[in-house]
Amino acid sequence: MAVWTPPRGMLKPRRPRGTWAGPSSPPRRSSGKRRPSRRRTRRYGKLSRGGRASDEGGEGREAAAPAALAEAELDEDTFFSKDSVRSSDARRSLSSSEKTFTELNLSRVLCRACGKLGFESPTPIQAACIPLSLAGRDLVASAITGSGKTAAYGLPLLERLLHRPQHVKATYVLVLVPTRELAVQVHSMLQKLGMYCKGISMALVVGGLSMQQQAVALRSKPEVVIATPNRLIDHLENTRSVDLDDMSTLVLDEADRLLELGFQEQVREIISHCPGRRQTLLFSATMTQSVQELVQLSLRNPVRIAADPKHATPQLLTQEAILLKGGLAKKKEAILMSLCTRLFTEKTVIFTRTKQYAHRLKLIFGLADLAASELHGNMSQAQRLQSLEDFRSGDAKFLIATDVASRGLDIIGVQNVISFDEPDVVTTYVHRIGRTARAGKEGRAVTFLDPSNRALIKQIMKHSGKKLKQRIVSDESIEGWQRKIAAMAEDIATIQLEEKEERILQKAEMEALRAENLVEHRSEIMSRPAKSWFQTKREKRETQDAAREEFDDARKGIRRDRQRKKDAGRAEKKKQAESLEEFQAKRIFKATKSQERKLRNQGLSRSQAMNIIIAKNDPGTKSRKKAEQKKKEEDAEEGFKPMKNKAQKAEMNRRKRGGKAAKAFKSKKKYKRR
């Protein structure tokens, strides 16, 4: 009977259990029962070393990452290198294998919510992050603005919360964001994504809102907490209402902005309150030295994902520039009003550099009967939220804001973005224009640029990958609005004075109410414990100053490089001038020695020769000679005969003779004729 052998290339049949084909002693005999795995598993978020996440029943479910993520793990010293996951790879993986949210191992309730919100298919950042997040891996991710980063970490968090222990009430997820507006937006988005998830509660912990109400909400132990760093630490130190012992996932959204605003020590303090064995998801637009240190501190063997090129701009965005040549820089307000009344009349965000100018533009828009809202740091939290709501609902056609609104805010339907004040760095420009052309929609961005700032213009063109279109505004429209704004000056000054008086009155009323409360409820107030903070005022101020200095690097760094180039150019010119001056000095020295030699040969002493040379090379003498030559030429043209300066020749001859008379040489023997 012939023995069958498998064809070449076919796998050999599996060896029966209990047999041994190794070179050493055979293993222990199997009893036929499968032994339990030695890999340690935990419940929600307590992941096994093999990367298997355990659900409520203890049965792990492996989340398969897309093929494009096979090379996503990088060395900790590299970030967003060529081996990182690129947008093209993510899109290729989407088109080939993962075309729907269902295929990303998400539950039906989450897929239903995505369909309700109009999410047809996952974006590249979502396709890259969701499988790895479900697998429990730490992530460091970056993507283009408007690409759905909130859903990229929100969907896997909600998916894992569906399998949490129902009988245990605890806070499992903490999301840290830099600004109040972004926290409100993240809270709203997570609530929408979890609209069909029963039993998942969320708490919003930000400044400007009632601390007592937040403390009550935190004591109920919501599953998800969205917070800003300072208010969360205030609750950790004073109200004692936050319990992070059972927290399994920490999300640091806009991490570079967190550190830029001086929250470095606050973030470290919050991380120290979190369990050591947790999952951490960090999203950052830029990778500075502080962010790298934060990654090393808070993440373990993270997967680094760049789902889109660094500082990329949306493809459907039209970028334009208005060059403020000549006197146009003084007519910026007139140019802006001309644009907003003729071209950009709907859903337009206008960015300014200062809070004062944002408020001034709001007054000008109001006097021009244009519905506008403002958003900046001088407003209370209620006023900020109301301004955003007015703009979202369409009651206000324009939103005039500082850069507090340039990061993270997702306002549906923004058609235009106008940078009234040019950004200091390219990243600020990218985040500003990222408010429009989001999620595959078209948009337009107009930037007022100073032509002398060529470095910024070159960087913008380099990072956008496109040429900036120059927009020309008609002079008639500019002059017309210039006259109108000049006529508004008195009304603007009156309104500003009234607002100032109103602020003073409100402050006086608050002080009076505070004094009344101190008298009426003195015993209760004095019995309260004093508020504490993990830093002294001096340490807090030093931390903020250090963070401001470090992250002003983006602004100061460009200026420093620019100044360094200027200094290098000046040094090079100075060096060339010195070398030229040295060369000319050598030539003058050689010429002087030659002249001195000739005069010495004529019988003059060294000092006499040098006096003659100095008098000859004196600039005054040269100018006099030029004037005399010019006068001679003029006299010659008029027919006068030029006169010889006999006195000067006589003096020259007298110096040659050493001050002797004309007949002095005749008596000397050595001067006799031979």
XYZ file of C-alpha atoms in Angstrom:
674
model
C 0.000 0.000 0.000
C 1.470 3.345 -1.040
C 2.022 5.969 1.644
C 0.373 9.322 0.864
C 2.600 12.384 1.050
C 1.234 15.920 0.923
C 2.075 17.993 -2.134
C 4.822 20.543 -1.845
C 3.585 23.737 -0.243
C 0.680 22.108 1.587
C 0.749 22.294 5.367
C 1.378 19.046 7.144
C -1.481 17.636 9.204
C -1.551 18.675 12.842
C 0.250 16.338 15.218
C -2.055 14.403 17.576
C -2.173 15.668 21.152
C 0.202 13.783 23.463
C 2.799 12.922 20.845
C 6.255 14.462 20.885
C 8.636 15.156 18.045
C 11.215 17.273 19.856
C 14.867 16.431 20.520
C 14.639 16.393 24.311
C 12.477 14.512 26.760
C 8.767 14.321 25.956
C 6.363 16.661 27.743
C 3.915 15.667 30.410
C 1.047 13.524 29.312
C -2.122 15.327 28.586
C -5.135 14.270 30.580
C -7.393 15.155 27.685
C -8.726 18.210 29.499
C -7.727 21.665 28.346
C -5.820 23.534 31.002
C -6.804 27.141 31.697
C -4.630 29.845 30.171
C -1.985 31.382 32.401
C -2.660 34.790 30.968
C -4.195 37.017 33.580
C -7.486 38.630 32.623
C -9.508 41.372 34.223
C -12.970 42.694 33.860
C -13.856 45.885 32.015
C -10.668 47.532 30.930
C -8.438 45.077 32.871
C -6.788 43.602 29.855
C -4.800 40.415 29.510
C -1.184 40.537 28.450
C -2.156 38.834 25.235
C -4.277 41.827 24.228
C -7.654 40.125 24.906
C -10.307 42.265 26.547
C -12.619 40.494 28.991
C -16.302 41.344 29.017
C -18.824 40.746 31.777
C -19.035 37.011 31.244
C -15.278 36.639 31.169
C -15.183 35.631 27.511
C -12.542 37.677 25.708
C -13.131 39.109 22.291
C -10.116 39.871 20.098
C -10.518 43.074 18.106
C -8.942 42.619 14.715
C -6.976 45.649 13.582
C -7.000 46.532 9.902
C -4.165 45.399 7.704
C -2.874 48.935 7.413
C -2.123 48.959 11.158
C 0.285 46.054 11.035
C 3.239 48.425 11.007
C 1.704 51.030 13.314
C 3.840 50.211 16.355
C 6.883 52.434 16.360
C 9.780 53.087 18.599
C 9.073 55.595 21.368
C 11.723 57.922 19.977
C 9.872 58.327 16.688
C 6.562 59.969 16.011
C 4.551 60.163 12.816
C 7.475 58.813 10.792
C 7.206 57.255 7.363
C 6.212 53.927 8.919
C 3.181 55.433 10.663
C -0.322 54.741 9.427
C -1.077 57.192 6.650
C -4.443 58.292 5.382
C -3.992 56.459 2.075
C -3.368 53.165 3.903
C -6.385 53.729 6.129
C -8.625 54.491 3.168
C -7.285 51.425 1.353
C -8.123 49.278 4.360
C -11.615 50.797 4.503
C -12.300 50.116 0.855
C -11.056 46.554 1.072
C -12.260 45.160 4.397
C -13.999 47.577 6.815
C -16.695 49.509 4.983
C -19.239 49.851 7.794
C -19.301 50.403 11.530
C -20.696 46.893 11.960
C -17.487 45.395 10.604
C -15.539 47.322 13.264
C -17.048 45.010 15.930
C -19.434 47.656 17.267
C -22.779 46.789 18.825
C -26.083 47.351 17.067
C -27.087 50.221 19.320
C -23.927 52.148 18.409
C -24.291 51.399 14.691
C -27.902 52.563 14.927
C -26.784 55.820 16.577
C -24.167 56.361 13.851
C -26.841 55.903 11.207
C -29.122 58.319 13.037
C -26.338 60.933 13.064
C -25.649 60.449 9.359
C -22.329 58.603 9.717
C -22.363 56.278 6.718
C -18.852 54.844 6.997
C -15.917 55.310 9.368
C -13.334 57.972 8.597
C -9.633 56.985 8.364
C -8.912 57.995 11.967
C -11.959 56.048 13.176
C -11.012 52.966 11.158
C -7.517 53.120 12.635
C -8.375 53.840 16.278
C -11.552 51.845 16.980
C -10.106 48.295 16.600
C -6.978 49.097 18.595
C -8.960 50.875 21.296
C -11.308 47.885 21.587
C -8.216 45.707 21.962
C -7.148 47.830 24.926
C -4.034 49.359 23.400
C -2.692 52.779 24.363
C -2.871 55.180 21.412
C -1.124 58.371 20.304
C -3.110 59.639 17.334
C -3.300 62.634 15.044
C -5.683 63.475 12.223
C -6.926 66.362 10.158
C -9.489 68.701 11.741
C -13.076 67.627 11.166
C -12.156 63.965 10.677
C -14.203 62.604 13.592
C -11.665 62.210 16.414
C -14.400 62.403 19.073
C -16.195 59.393 17.609
C -12.826 57.665 17.129
C -12.422 57.352 20.896
C -16.087 57.719 21.905
C -17.431 54.669 20.051
C -14.971 52.109 21.512
C -15.431 53.590 24.991
C -19.207 53.209 24.775
C -18.807 49.713 23.314
C -16.746 48.619 26.298
C -19.145 50.291 28.710
C -21.945 48.110 27.326
C -20.081 45.099 28.762
C -19.296 46.590 32.169
C -20.521 44.978 35.400
C -24.085 46.290 35.728
C -24.219 45.862 39.500
C -21.105 48.002 40.110
C -21.562 51.767 39.988
C -18.253 53.473 39.180
C -16.554 56.032 36.956
C -14.805 54.147 34.165
C -13.877 56.870 31.651
C -12.275 60.293 32.125
C -11.944 62.684 29.168
C -9.701 65.726 29.689
C -10.057 68.663 27.292
C -8.399 72.116 27.329
C -11.386 74.477 26.995
C -14.937 74.681 28.303
C -16.485 74.959 24.838
C -14.718 71.827 23.644
C -15.843 69.978 26.788
C -19.466 70.952 26.114
C -19.124 69.756 22.525
C -17.549 66.410 23.510
C -20.252 65.872 26.144
C -22.964 66.548 23.563
C -21.385 64.229 20.963
C -20.939 61.339 23.421
C -24.561 61.710 24.512
C -25.672 61.519 20.877
C -23.498 58.458 20.207
C -24.921 56.777 23.311
C -28.540 57.760 22.711
C -29.601 54.077 22.530
C -27.254 52.859 25.281
C -29.227 52.381 28.476
C -27.711 52.997 31.883
C -24.660 55.006 30.766
C -24.562 58.365 32.555
C -22.209 61.254 31.818
C -21.111 64.320 33.791
C -19.742 67.632 32.545
C -17.187 69.206 34.907
C -16.021 72.633 33.704
C -15.491 76.088 35.142
C -18.172 78.749 34.990
C -20.951 76.375 36.090
C -22.289 75.549 39.551
C -19.726 73.585 41.530
C -22.339 72.231 43.958
C -24.433 70.742 41.157
C -21.314 69.181 39.651
C -20.382 67.684 43.030
C -23.841 66.111 43.328
C -23.516 64.644 39.829
C -20.029 63.282 40.561
C -21.135 61.625 43.808
C -23.632 59.586 41.783
C -20.562 58.052 40.040
C -21.326 58.580 36.350
C -19.658 56.161 33.955
C -18.123 58.977 31.864
C -16.697 62.297 33.112
C -15.751 65.065 30.662
C -13.716 67.725 32.446
C -11.261 70.570 32.217
C -8.158 70.114 34.423
C -8.555 72.952 36.930
C -12.190 72.281 37.826
C -11.537 68.531 38.162
C -8.629 69.149 40.548
C -10.842 71.573 42.479
C -13.284 68.707 43.039
C -10.473 66.269 43.885
C -9.001 68.623 46.490
C -12.078 70.261 48.011
C -15.422 68.559 47.389
C -13.961 65.010 47.477
C -16.730 63.961 45.114
C -14.582 62.310 42.430
C -13.571 58.665 42.712
C -11.048 57.558 40.084
C -10.037 54.255 41.688
C -12.074 52.189 39.211
C -11.221 54.297 36.174
C -10.144 52.158 33.223
C -9.667 54.635 30.366
C -8.123 58.098 30.299
C -8.534 60.272 27.187
C -6.317 63.330 26.671
C -7.961 65.259 23.846
C -5.982 68.141 22.258
C -3.001 67.274 24.469
C -0.728 69.887 22.928
C -3.309 72.573 23.653
C -3.649 71.292 27.232
C 0.054 71.805 27.805
C 0.113 75.057 25.857
C -2.452 76.593 28.223
C -0.262 75.754 31.218
C -2.032 72.591 32.430
C 1.108 70.443 32.525
C 1.272 70.091 36.318
C -2.518 69.702 36.539
C -2.443 66.827 34.054
C 0.369 65.172 35.995
C -1.605 65.547 39.226
C -4.716 63.994 37.665
C -2.664 61.106 36.257
C -1.277 60.468 39.744
C -4.875 59.926 40.977
C -5.602 57.422 38.187
C -4.916 53.685 38.486
C -1.615 52.500 37.071
C -3.199 49.755 34.980
C -5.403 51.688 32.628
C -5.823 52.446 28.953
C -4.726 55.914 27.807
C -5.721 57.536 24.516
C -3.835 60.704 23.585
C -4.814 62.923 20.659
C -2.453 65.734 19.695
C -2.073 67.865 16.583
C 1.625 68.568 17.187
C 4.349 66.592 18.933
C 6.345 68.981 21.098
C 8.921 68.030 23.694
C 6.345 68.399 26.491
C 3.897 66.101 24.699
C 6.659 63.518 24.249
C 7.384 63.673 27.977
C 3.664 63.287 28.705
C 3.508 60.254 26.400
C 6.425 58.634 28.223
C 4.821 59.417 31.582
C 1.250 58.297 30.979
C 1.263 55.688 28.181
C 2.625 52.158 27.986
C 3.975 50.906 24.652
C 1.543 53.067 22.651
C 0.570 52.568 19.034
C 1.233 55.774 17.120
C -1.219 56.634 14.372
C -1.095 59.479 11.858
C -4.280 59.052 9.863
C -3.530 62.186 7.845
C -0.415 64.193 7.005
C 0.861 66.549 9.639
C -0.783 70.012 9.563
C -2.867 68.891 6.567
C -5.664 71.067 5.260
C -9.041 69.888 3.901
C -9.069 69.072 0.198
C -12.351 70.885 -0.565
C -11.175 74.117 1.044
C -10.561 77.218 -1.077
C -7.831 79.369 0.460
C -7.607 83.064 -0.340
C -5.490 85.967 0.871
C -5.968 89.716 0.987
C -2.593 91.468 0.868
C -2.624 94.659 2.921
C -0.401 96.759 0.688
C 0.186 100.444 1.216
C -2.483 102.027 3.388
C -4.871 99.054 3.314
C -3.640 97.932 6.746
C -5.469 100.934 8.245
C -8.655 100.011 6.371
C -9.001 96.397 7.549
C -12.364 97.035 9.185
C -13.748 98.554 5.978
C -12.448 95.596 3.935
C -14.031 93.144 6.384
C -17.407 94.887 6.282
C -17.281 94.990 2.493
C -16.704 91.222 2.373
C -19.387 90.403 4.948
C -22.076 92.526 3.291
C -21.464 91.521 -0.332
C -19.900 88.025 -0.442
C -19.745 86.177 2.892
C -23.211 86.742 4.297
C -23.954 83.332 5.866
C -22.287 81.157 8.545
C -18.971 83.010 8.755
C -16.416 82.752 11.572
C -14.101 85.757 12.018
C -10.906 85.316 14.057
C -9.149 88.182 15.832
C -6.029 88.231 17.972
C -7.415 90.117 20.983
C -10.619 90.116 23.016
C -10.936 93.885 22.766
C -10.902 93.891 18.972
C -13.415 91.035 18.838
C -15.815 93.115 20.937
C -15.192 96.223 18.810
C -16.052 94.293 15.642
C -19.196 93.005 17.360
C -20.256 96.615 17.990
C -19.529 97.610 14.377
C -21.557 94.661 13.079
C -24.424 95.579 15.389
C -24.450 99.213 14.243
C -24.420 97.960 10.635
C -27.519 95.795 11.332
C -25.611 92.502 10.879
C -26.521 89.670 13.277
C -23.258 88.650 14.970
C -22.137 86.842 18.129
C -18.836 87.128 19.948
C -16.767 84.467 21.729
C -13.754 85.313 23.893
C -12.345 85.108 27.401
C -14.054 88.219 28.793
C -17.452 86.514 28.599
C -19.059 84.326 31.243
C -19.654 80.665 30.501
C -23.381 81.211 30.066
C -22.708 84.009 27.570
C -20.257 81.815 25.642
C -22.720 78.954 25.364
C -25.484 81.344 24.314
C -23.260 82.831 21.583
C -22.444 79.378 20.220
C -26.103 78.383 20.324
C -27.151 81.560 18.476
C -24.589 80.869 15.765
C -25.522 77.186 15.471
C -29.238 77.940 15.269
C -28.771 80.650 12.644
C -29.908 83.582 14.787
C -26.416 85.020 14.271
C -24.848 84.909 10.812
C -21.368 85.797 12.048
C -19.250 84.529 14.958
C -16.425 86.890 15.957
C -13.991 84.957 18.128
C -10.459 84.742 19.403
C -8.431 81.554 19.017
C -10.419 80.005 21.885
C -12.764 78.760 19.129
C -10.060 77.643 16.701
C -9.545 74.206 18.237
C -11.955 71.334 18.357
C -15.243 73.209 17.969
C -17.439 71.469 15.403
C -20.122 73.860 14.177
C -22.161 72.339 11.388
C -22.476 74.321 8.184
C -19.687 76.875 8.583
C -19.165 78.171 5.053
C -16.449 80.783 5.500
C -13.556 81.546 7.844
C -11.943 84.993 7.871
C -8.658 85.574 9.725
C -8.951 89.301 10.451
C -5.582 89.217 12.254
C -2.980 87.016 10.626
C -1.958 83.974 12.712
C 1.421 83.910 14.399
C 2.242 80.333 13.357
C 1.093 77.865 10.728
C -0.569 75.520 13.234
C -2.888 78.340 14.330
C -3.745 78.965 10.683
C -4.505 75.273 10.120
C -6.775 75.098 13.168
C -8.601 78.272 12.161
C -9.382 77.137 8.631
C -10.313 73.726 10.024
C -13.618 75.189 11.265
C -14.921 74.984 7.684
C -14.814 72.306 4.961
C -15.381 69.641 7.611
C -16.485 66.065 6.965
C -16.111 66.283 3.194
C -17.971 69.579 2.709
C -16.761 72.638 0.826
C -15.552 75.815 2.486
C -13.653 79.049 1.968
C -10.914 80.640 4.086
C -9.765 84.254 3.674
C -6.711 85.586 5.503
C -5.574 89.186 5.857
C -1.795 89.075 5.288
C 0.974 91.622 5.549
C 3.134 91.292 2.393
C 6.273 91.939 4.458
C 5.668 88.726 6.435
C 6.906 86.517 3.626
C 8.025 83.723 5.949
C 4.457 83.072 7.146
C 3.087 83.219 3.594
C 5.658 80.679 2.408
C 4.886 78.350 5.320
C 1.145 78.571 4.675
C 1.628 77.723 1.006
C 4.016 74.905 1.888
C 1.700 73.227 4.395
C -1.459 73.733 2.369
C 0.111 72.337 -0.773
C -1.802 74.887 -2.831
C -1.292 78.391 -4.094
C -3.152 81.101 -2.229
C -5.615 82.959 -4.416
C -5.415 86.716 -4.013
C -8.737 88.466 -3.490
C -9.101 92.081 -4.559
C -11.738 94.287 -2.917
C -12.989 97.295 -4.880
C -11.707 100.672 -3.740
C -15.183 102.238 -3.954
C -16.610 99.728 -1.476
C -13.663 100.163 0.888
C -13.921 103.957 0.852
C -17.680 103.791 1.382
C -17.353 101.594 4.460
C -14.434 103.667 5.707
C -16.734 106.703 5.820
C -19.511 104.689 7.514
C -17.168 103.334 10.212
C -15.811 106.838 10.817
C -19.398 108.006 11.339
C -19.916 105.172 13.864
C -16.953 106.257 16.020
C -19.050 108.400 18.380
C -21.684 105.674 18.854
C -18.982 103.049 19.512
C -17.344 105.257 22.144
C -20.733 105.870 23.814
C -21.554 102.141 23.943
C -18.115 101.281 25.347
C -18.506 103.935 28.054
C -21.957 102.604 29.000
C -20.606 99.041 29.166
C -17.755 100.178 31.395
C -20.165 101.914 33.768
C -22.385 98.830 33.788
C -19.420 96.596 34.685
C -18.484 98.911 37.546
C -22.089 98.857 38.788
C -22.280 95.052 38.586
C -19.014 94.736 40.490
C -20.308 97.066 43.216
C -23.548 95.072 43.477
C -21.605 91.816 43.778
C -19.404 93.274 46.519
C -22.482 94.503 48.398
C -24.179 91.111 48.059
C -21.000 89.384 49.225
C -20.771 91.617 52.303
C -24.449 90.997 53.071
C -23.952 87.222 52.848
C -20.895 87.427 55.099
C -22.968 89.197 57.757
C -26.058 87.008 57.419
C -24.351 83.604 57.093
C -21.111 84.316 58.907
C -21.149 81.229 61.133
C -21.858 78.873 58.241
C -19.225 80.449 55.998
C -16.560 80.475 58.682
C -17.223 76.808 59.480
C -16.418 75.746 55.923
C -12.911 74.386 55.393
C -10.589 76.588 53.397
C -10.126 75.574 49.786
C -6.868 73.786 49.064
C -4.782 73.311 45.941
C -1.993 70.897 45.130
C 0.286 73.861 44.300
C 1.101 77.109 46.026
C 0.270 80.333 44.202
C 3.924 80.849 43.447
C 4.351 77.350 42.003
C 1.201 77.763 39.944
C 2.398 81.077 38.556
C 5.842 79.642 37.777
C 4.273 76.654 36.007
C 2.049 78.882 33.901
C 4.950 81.166 33.037
C 7.124 78.196 32.072
C 4.373 76.719 29.913
C 3.722 80.086 28.304
C 7.413 80.525 27.554
C 7.705 77.026 26.132
C 4.632 77.179 23.965
C 5.257 80.727 22.891
C 8.177 78.970 21.227
C 5.993 78.463 18.214
C 5.503 82.214 18.029
C 8.846 83.305 19.395
C 10.705 80.527 17.600
C 9.772 81.869 14.196
C 10.667 85.379 15.269
C 13.897 84.057 16.762
C 14.762 82.246 13.544
C 13.885 85.334 11.573
C 16.034 87.491 13.862
C 18.821 84.909 13.701
C 18.778 85.060 9.910
C 18.831 88.853 10.016
C 21.726 88.822 12.480
C 23.573 86.299 10.333
C 23.018 88.498 7.286
C 24.226 91.561 9.161
C 27.273 89.665 10.440
C 28.074 88.480 6.935
C 27.734 92.001 5.553
C 29.866 93.327 8.394
C 32.467 90.672 7.725
C 32.496 91.525 4.038
C 32.713 95.226 4.861
C 35.569 94.588 7.277
C 37.414 92.488 4.732
C 36.844 95.174 2.092
C 37.914 97.854 4.537
C 40.994 95.839 5.428
C 41.792 95.382 1.745
C 41.347 99.085 1.095
C 43.429 99.908 4.166
C 46.243 97.738 2.822
C 46.037 99.486 -0.526
C 46.070 102.903 1.148
C 48.990 101.833 3.332
C 50.998 100.680 0.302
C 50.147 103.862 -1.609
C 51.111 105.991 1.398
C 54.467 104.215 1.753
C 55.122 104.722 -1.942
C 54.295 108.434 -1.721
C 56.419 108.769 1.406
C 59.349 107.109 -0.367
C 59.090 109.504 -3.269
C 58.948 112.548 -0.976
C 61.886 111.288 1.098
C 63.899 110.932 -2.070
C 63.203 114.604 -2.727
C 64.928 115.506 0.564
C 61.974 115.790 2.963
C 61.905 114.308 6.428
C 59.398 111.600 7.366
C 57.110 113.951 9.299
C 57.154 116.483 6.470
C 56.295 113.782 3.950
C 53.427 112.480 6.082
C 52.022 115.994 6.542
C 51.983 116.453 2.791
C 50.306 113.045 2.267
C 47.687 113.768 4.943
C 46.945 117.172 3.458
C 46.667 115.613 0.030
C 44.288 112.838 1.166
C 42.208 115.098 3.399
C 38.514 114.900 2.338
C 38.290 118.648 2.765
C 41.160 119.130 0.408
C 39.573 116.792 -2.102
C 36.262 118.631 -1.933
C 38.054 121.958 -2.347
C 39.936 120.596 -5.330
C 36.675 119.392 -6.860
C 35.095 122.807 -6.264
C 38.099 124.535 -7.800
C 38.054 122.183 -10.770
C 34.356 122.815 -11.249
C 34.906 126.592 -11.053
C 37.714 126.348 -13.591
C 35.470 124.423 -15.951
C 32.683 126.965 -15.512
C 35.123 129.844 -16.079
C 36.508 128.111 -19.158
C 33.007 127.769 -20.559
C 32.416 131.492 -19.956
C 35.742 132.404 -21.631
C 37.827 133.283 -18.561
C 41.441 132.149 -18.418
C 42.089 129.921 -15.391
C 44.609 131.393 -12.969
C 47.410 129.367 -11.460
C 47.717 129.226 -7.732
C 51.312 130.445 -7.435
C 51.158 130.805 -3.660
C 50.349 127.105 -3.217
C 53.266 126.088 -5.460
C 55.628 128.361 -3.537
C 54.531 126.814 -0.242
C 55.084 123.321 -1.662
C 58.574 124.241 -2.785
C 59.313 125.807 0.582
C 58.283 122.563 2.365
C 60.477 120.561 0.050
C 63.397 122.760 1.047
C 62.637 122.256 4.741
C 61.413 125.798 5.263
C 64.510 127.429 3.749
C 64.427 130.369 1.413
C 64.635 129.992 -2.322
C 68.391 130.818 -2.433
C 69.373 128.688 0.578
C 70.284 125.624 -1.493
C 72.701 127.508 -3.723
C 75.144 128.070 -0.866
C 75.362 124.360 -0.049
C 78.082 122.399 -1.729
C 76.084 119.198 -2.231
C 73.472 120.989 -4.311
C 75.986 122.554 -6.650
C 75.712 121.638 -10.306
C 78.205 119.115 -11.546
